[in-house]
PDB file of C-alpha atoms and ligand atoms in Angstrom:
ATOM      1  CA  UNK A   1      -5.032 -16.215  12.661  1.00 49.00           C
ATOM      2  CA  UNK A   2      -4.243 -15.800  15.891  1.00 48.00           C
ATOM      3  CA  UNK A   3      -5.222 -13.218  18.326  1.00 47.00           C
ATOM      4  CA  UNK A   4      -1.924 -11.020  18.386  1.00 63.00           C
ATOM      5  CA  UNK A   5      -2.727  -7.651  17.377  1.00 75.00           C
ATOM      6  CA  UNK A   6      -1.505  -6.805  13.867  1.00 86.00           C
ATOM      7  CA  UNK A   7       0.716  -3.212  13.498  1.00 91.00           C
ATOM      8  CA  UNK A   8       2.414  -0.870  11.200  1.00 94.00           C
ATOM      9  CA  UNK A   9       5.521  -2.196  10.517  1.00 95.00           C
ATOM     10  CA  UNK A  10       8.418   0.816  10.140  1.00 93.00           C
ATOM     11  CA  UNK A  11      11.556   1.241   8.091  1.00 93.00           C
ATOM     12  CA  UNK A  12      13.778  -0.769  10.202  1.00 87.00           C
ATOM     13  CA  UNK A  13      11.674  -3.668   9.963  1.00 94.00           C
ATOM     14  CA  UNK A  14      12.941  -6.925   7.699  1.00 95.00           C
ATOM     15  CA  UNK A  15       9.579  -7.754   6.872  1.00 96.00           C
ATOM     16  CA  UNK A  16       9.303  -4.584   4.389  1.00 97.00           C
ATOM     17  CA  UNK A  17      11.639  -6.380   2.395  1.00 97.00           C
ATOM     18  CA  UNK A  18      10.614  -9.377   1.675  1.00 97.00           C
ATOM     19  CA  UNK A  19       8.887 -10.669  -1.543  1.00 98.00           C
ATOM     20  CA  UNK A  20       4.902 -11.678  -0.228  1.00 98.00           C
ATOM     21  CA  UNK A  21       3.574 -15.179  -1.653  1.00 98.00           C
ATOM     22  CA  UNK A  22       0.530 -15.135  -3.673  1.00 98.00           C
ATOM     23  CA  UNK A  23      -2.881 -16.387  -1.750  1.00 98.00           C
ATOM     24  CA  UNK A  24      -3.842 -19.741  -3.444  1.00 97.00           C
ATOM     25  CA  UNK A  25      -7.467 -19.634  -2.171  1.00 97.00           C
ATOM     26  CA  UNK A  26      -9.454 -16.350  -0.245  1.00 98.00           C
ATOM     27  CA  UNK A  27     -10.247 -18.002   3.356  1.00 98.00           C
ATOM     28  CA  UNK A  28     -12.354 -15.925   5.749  1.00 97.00           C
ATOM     29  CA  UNK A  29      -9.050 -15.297   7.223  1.00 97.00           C
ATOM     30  CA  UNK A  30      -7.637 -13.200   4.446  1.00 97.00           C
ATOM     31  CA  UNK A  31     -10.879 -11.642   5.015  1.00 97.00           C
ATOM     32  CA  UNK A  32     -10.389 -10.893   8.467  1.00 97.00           C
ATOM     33  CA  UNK A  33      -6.810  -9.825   7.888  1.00 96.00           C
ATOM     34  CA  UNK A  34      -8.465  -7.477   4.739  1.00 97.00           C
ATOM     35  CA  UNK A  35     -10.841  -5.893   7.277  1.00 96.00           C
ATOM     36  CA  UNK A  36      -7.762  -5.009   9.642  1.00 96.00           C
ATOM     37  CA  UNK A  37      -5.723  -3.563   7.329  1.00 97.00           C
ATOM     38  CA  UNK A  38      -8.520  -1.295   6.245  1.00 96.00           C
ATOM     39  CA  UNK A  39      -8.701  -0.253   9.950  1.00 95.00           C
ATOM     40  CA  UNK A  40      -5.418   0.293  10.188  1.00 95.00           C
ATOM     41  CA  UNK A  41      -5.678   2.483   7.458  1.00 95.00           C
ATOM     42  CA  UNK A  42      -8.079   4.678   8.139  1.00 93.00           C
ATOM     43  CA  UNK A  43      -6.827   4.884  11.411  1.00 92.00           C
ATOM     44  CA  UNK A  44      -3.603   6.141  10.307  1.00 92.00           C
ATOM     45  CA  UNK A  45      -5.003   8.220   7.623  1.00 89.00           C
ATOM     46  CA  UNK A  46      -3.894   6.392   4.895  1.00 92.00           C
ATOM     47  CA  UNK A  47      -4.844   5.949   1.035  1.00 94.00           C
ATOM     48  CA  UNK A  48      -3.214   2.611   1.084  1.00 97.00           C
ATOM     49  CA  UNK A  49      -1.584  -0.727   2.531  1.00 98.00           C
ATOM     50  CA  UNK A  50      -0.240  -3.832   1.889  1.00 98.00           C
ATOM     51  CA  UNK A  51       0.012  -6.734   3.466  1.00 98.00           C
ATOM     52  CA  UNK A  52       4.208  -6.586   4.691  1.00 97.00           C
ATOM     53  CA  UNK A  53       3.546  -3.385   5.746  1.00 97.00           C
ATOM     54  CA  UNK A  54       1.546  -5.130   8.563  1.00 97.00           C
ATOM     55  CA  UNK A  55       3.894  -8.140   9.265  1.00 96.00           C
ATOM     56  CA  UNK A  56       2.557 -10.327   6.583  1.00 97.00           C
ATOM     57  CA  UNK A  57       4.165 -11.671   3.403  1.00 96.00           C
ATOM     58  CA  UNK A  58       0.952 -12.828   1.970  1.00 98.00           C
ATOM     59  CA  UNK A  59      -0.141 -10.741  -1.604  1.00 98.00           C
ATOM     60  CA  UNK A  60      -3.052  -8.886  -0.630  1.00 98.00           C
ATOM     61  CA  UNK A  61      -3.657  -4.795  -0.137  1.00 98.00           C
ATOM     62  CA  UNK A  62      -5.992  -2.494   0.267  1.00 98.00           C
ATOM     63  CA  UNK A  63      -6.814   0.708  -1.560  1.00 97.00           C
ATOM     64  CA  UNK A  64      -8.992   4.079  -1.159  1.00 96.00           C
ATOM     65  CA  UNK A  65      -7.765   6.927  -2.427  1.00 93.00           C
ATOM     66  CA  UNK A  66     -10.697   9.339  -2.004  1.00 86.00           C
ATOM     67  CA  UNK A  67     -11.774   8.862   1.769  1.00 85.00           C
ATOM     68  CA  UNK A  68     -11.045  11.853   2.939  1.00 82.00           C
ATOM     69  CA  UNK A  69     -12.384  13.409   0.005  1.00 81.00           C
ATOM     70  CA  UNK A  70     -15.937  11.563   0.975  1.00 82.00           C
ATOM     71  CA  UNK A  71     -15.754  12.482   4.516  1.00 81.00           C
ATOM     72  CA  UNK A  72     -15.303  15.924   3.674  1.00 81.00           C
ATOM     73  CA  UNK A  73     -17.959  15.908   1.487  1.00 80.00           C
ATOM     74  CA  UNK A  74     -20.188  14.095   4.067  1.00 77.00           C
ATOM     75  CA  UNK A  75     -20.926  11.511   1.381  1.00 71.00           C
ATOM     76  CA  UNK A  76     -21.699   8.260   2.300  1.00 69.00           C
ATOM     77  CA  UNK A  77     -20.539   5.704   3.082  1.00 75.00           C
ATOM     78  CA  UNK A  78     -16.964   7.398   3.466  1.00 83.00           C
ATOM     79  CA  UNK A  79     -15.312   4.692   3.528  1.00 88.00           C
ATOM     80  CA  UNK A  80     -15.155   2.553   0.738  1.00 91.00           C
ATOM     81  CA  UNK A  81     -12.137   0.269   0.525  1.00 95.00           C
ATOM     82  CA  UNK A  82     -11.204  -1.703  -2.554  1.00 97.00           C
ATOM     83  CA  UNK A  83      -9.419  -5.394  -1.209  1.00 98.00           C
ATOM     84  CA  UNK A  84      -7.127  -6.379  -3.670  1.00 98.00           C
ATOM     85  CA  UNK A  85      -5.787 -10.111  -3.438  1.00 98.00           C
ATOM     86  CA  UNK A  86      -2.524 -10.835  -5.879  1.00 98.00           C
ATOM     87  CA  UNK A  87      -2.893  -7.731  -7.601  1.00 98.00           C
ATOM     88  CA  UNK A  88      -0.383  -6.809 -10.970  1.00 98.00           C
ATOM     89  CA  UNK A  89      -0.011  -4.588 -13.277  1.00 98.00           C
ATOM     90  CA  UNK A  90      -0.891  -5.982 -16.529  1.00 98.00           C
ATOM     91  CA  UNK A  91      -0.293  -2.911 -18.978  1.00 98.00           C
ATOM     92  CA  UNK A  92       1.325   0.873 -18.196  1.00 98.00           C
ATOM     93  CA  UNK A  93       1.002   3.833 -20.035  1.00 98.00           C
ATOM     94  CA  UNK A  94       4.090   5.179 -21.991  1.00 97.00           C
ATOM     95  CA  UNK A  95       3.435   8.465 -20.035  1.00 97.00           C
ATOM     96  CA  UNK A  96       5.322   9.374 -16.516  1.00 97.00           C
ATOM     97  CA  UNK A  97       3.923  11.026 -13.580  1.00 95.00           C
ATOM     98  CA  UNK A  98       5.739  12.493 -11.274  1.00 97.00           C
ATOM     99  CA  UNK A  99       4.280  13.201  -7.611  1.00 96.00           C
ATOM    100  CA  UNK A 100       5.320  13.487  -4.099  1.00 96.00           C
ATOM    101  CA  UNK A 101       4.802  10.403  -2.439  1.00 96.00           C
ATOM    102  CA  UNK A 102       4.576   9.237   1.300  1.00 96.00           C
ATOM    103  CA  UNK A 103       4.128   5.446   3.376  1.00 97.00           C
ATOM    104  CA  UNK A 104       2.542   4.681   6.225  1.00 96.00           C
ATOM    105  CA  UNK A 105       6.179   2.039   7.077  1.00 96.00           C
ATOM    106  CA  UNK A 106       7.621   5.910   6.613  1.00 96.00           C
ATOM    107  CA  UNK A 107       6.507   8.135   8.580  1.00 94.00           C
ATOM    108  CA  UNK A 108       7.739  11.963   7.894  1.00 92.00           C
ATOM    109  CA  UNK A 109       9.395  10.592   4.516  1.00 95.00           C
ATOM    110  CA  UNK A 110       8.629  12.064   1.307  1.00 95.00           C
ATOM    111  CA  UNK A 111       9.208  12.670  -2.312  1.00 95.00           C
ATOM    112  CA  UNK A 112       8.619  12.846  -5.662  1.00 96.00           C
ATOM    113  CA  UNK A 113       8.545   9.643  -7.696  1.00 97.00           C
ATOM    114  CA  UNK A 114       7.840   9.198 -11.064  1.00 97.00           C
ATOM    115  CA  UNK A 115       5.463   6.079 -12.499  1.00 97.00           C
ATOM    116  CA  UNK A 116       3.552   4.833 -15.399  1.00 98.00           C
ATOM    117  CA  UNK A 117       0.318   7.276 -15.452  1.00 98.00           C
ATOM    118  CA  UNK A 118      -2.182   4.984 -16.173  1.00 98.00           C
ATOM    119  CA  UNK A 119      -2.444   1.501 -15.561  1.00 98.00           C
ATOM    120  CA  UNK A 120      -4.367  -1.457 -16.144  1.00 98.00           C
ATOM    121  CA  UNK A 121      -4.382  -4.216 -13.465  1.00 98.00           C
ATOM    122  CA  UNK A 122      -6.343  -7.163 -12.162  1.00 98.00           C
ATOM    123  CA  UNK A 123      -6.755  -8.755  -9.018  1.00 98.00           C
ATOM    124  CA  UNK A 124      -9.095 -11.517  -6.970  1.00 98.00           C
ATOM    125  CA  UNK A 125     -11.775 -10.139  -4.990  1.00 98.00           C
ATOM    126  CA  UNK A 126     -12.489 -11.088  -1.609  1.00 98.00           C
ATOM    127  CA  UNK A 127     -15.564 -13.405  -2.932  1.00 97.00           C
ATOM    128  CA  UNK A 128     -12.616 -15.118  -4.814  1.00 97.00           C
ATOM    129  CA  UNK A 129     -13.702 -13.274  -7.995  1.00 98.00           C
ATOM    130  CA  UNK A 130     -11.264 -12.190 -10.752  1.00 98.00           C
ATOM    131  CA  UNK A 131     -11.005  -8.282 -11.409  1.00 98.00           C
ATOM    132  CA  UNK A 132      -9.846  -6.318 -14.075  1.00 98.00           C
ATOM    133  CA  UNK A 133      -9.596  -2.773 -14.090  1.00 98.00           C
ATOM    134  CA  UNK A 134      -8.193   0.586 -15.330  1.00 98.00           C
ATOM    135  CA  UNK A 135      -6.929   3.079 -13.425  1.00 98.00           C
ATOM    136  CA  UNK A 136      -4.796   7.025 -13.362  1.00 97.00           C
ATOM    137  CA  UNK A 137      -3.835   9.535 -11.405  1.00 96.00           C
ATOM    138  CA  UNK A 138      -3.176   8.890  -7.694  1.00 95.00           C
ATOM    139  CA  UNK A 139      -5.211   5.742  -7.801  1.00 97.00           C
ATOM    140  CA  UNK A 140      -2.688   4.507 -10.352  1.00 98.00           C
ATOM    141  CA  UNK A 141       0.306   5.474  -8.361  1.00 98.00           C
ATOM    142  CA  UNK A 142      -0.941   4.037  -5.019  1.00 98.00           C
ATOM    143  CA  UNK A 143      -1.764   0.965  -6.507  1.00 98.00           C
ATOM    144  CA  UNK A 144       1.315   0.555  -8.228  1.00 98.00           C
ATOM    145  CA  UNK A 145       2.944   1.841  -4.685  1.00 98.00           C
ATOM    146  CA  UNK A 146       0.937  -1.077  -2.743  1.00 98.00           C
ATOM    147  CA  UNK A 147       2.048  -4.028  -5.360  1.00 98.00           C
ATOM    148  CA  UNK A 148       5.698  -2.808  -4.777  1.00 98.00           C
ATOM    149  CA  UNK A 149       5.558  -3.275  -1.439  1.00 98.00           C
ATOM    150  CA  UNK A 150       4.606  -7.065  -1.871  1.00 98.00           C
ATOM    151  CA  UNK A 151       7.756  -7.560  -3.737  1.00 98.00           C
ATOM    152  CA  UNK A 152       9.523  -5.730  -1.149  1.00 98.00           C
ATOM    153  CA  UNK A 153      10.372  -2.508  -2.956  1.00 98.00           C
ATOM    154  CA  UNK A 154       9.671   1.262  -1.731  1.00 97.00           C
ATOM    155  CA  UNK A 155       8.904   4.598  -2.891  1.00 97.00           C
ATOM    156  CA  UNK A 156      12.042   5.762  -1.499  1.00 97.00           C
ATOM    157  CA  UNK A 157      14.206   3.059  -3.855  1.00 97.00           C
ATOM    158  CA  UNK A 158      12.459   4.560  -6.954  1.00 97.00           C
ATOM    159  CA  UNK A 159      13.413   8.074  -5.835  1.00 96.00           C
ATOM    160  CA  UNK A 160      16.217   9.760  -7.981  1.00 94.00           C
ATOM    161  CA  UNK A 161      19.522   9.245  -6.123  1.00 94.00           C
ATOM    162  CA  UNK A 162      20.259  12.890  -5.201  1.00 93.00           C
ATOM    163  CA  UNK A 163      16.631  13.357  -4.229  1.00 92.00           C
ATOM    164  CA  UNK A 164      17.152  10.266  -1.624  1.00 93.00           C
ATOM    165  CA  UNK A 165      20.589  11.378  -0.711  1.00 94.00           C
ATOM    166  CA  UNK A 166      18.805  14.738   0.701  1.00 94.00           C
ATOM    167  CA  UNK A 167      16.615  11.786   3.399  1.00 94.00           C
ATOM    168  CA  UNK A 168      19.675   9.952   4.427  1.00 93.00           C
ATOM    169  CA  UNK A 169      19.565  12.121   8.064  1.00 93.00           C
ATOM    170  CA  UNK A 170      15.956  11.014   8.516  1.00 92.00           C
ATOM    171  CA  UNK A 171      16.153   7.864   7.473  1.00 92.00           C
ATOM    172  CA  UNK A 172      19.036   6.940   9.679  1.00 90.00           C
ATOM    173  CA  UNK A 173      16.336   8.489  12.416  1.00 90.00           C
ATOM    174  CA  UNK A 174      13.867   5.972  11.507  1.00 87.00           C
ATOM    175  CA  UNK A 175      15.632   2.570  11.568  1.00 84.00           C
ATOM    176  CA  UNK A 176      17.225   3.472  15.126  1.00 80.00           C
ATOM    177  CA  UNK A 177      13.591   4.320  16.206  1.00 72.00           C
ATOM    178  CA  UNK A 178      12.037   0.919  16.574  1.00 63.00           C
ATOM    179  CA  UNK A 179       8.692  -0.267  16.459  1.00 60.00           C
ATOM    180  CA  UNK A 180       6.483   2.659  16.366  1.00 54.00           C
ATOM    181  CA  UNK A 181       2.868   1.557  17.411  1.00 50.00           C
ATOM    182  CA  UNK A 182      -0.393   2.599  15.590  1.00 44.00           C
TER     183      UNK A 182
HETATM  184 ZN1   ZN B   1       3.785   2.466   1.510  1.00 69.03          ZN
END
């Protein structure tokens, strides 16, 4: 990789919409581009973030949900971020959820969007390792969130229409507004 500074790609941005390519083989630099994105994260305050959303259409995202919880509670470490490399659902629960939702590529967006419950999923590790887990609740939803973004879909698409129709002034906002740096 080279030394250009990764960002937070907004709404206007092609990039969001493309479909990322799975990672044949973990190199130190997925590693390198893992630990960014986890920066980036936390620096924005996020629960989530996937690769596009940072210029990069390769499948890998990162994950935690209960940060702020942890720093809250002064439990450490605070930070505890879960790399996922090609991550998929394998199995969703019959059972909606319906939550507000918000994106880092969206800033000022939200709204409610229903998904599968529970999940099970599986992913490589950073070591290369194979993963399979289970998850609910909003670590369900962001993963499920992240993933879309790698094929290029977001929260806003799985919105009910009339529920989107009520963004349409802000969104307009967003794709005249450029790059926004992070
Ligand atoms: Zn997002």
């Amino acid at each position: 990789m080279n030394n250009d500074k990764l960002e937070i790609r907004i709404y206007n941005d092609p990039v969001l919409r493309e479909k990322a390519r799975p990672v044949a083989v973990v190199t130190p630099r997925h590693v390198e581009i893992a630990r960014q994105m986890a920066e980036m994260m936390y620096g924005s305050r996020g629960v989530g973030l996937a690769a596009n959303q940072v210029g990069l259409t390769e499948r890998i995202i990162v994950v935690d949900v209960e940060w702020h919880k942890r720093e809250e509670d002064n439990t450490n470490p605070g930070r505890q971020p879960i790399f996922m490399v090609n991550p998929e659902v394998t199995e969703e629960s019959d059972t909606d959820d319906v939550a507000s939702e918000g994106c880092l590529s969206l800033p000022g967006i939200e709204g409610d969007v229903w998904r599968p419950a529970s999940i099970r999923y599986r992913y490589t590790d950073l070591e290369g390792r194979p993963v399979e887990a289970a998850a609910e609740g909003l670590k369900a939803r962001c993963i499920q969130h992240e993933i879309d973004h790698l094929n290029g879909v977001l929260f806003i698409d799985r919105m009910e229409p009339a529920e989107r129709k009520k963004l349409a002034g802000q969104l307009a906002k967003l794709r005249q507004s450029g790059p926004v740096r992070v």
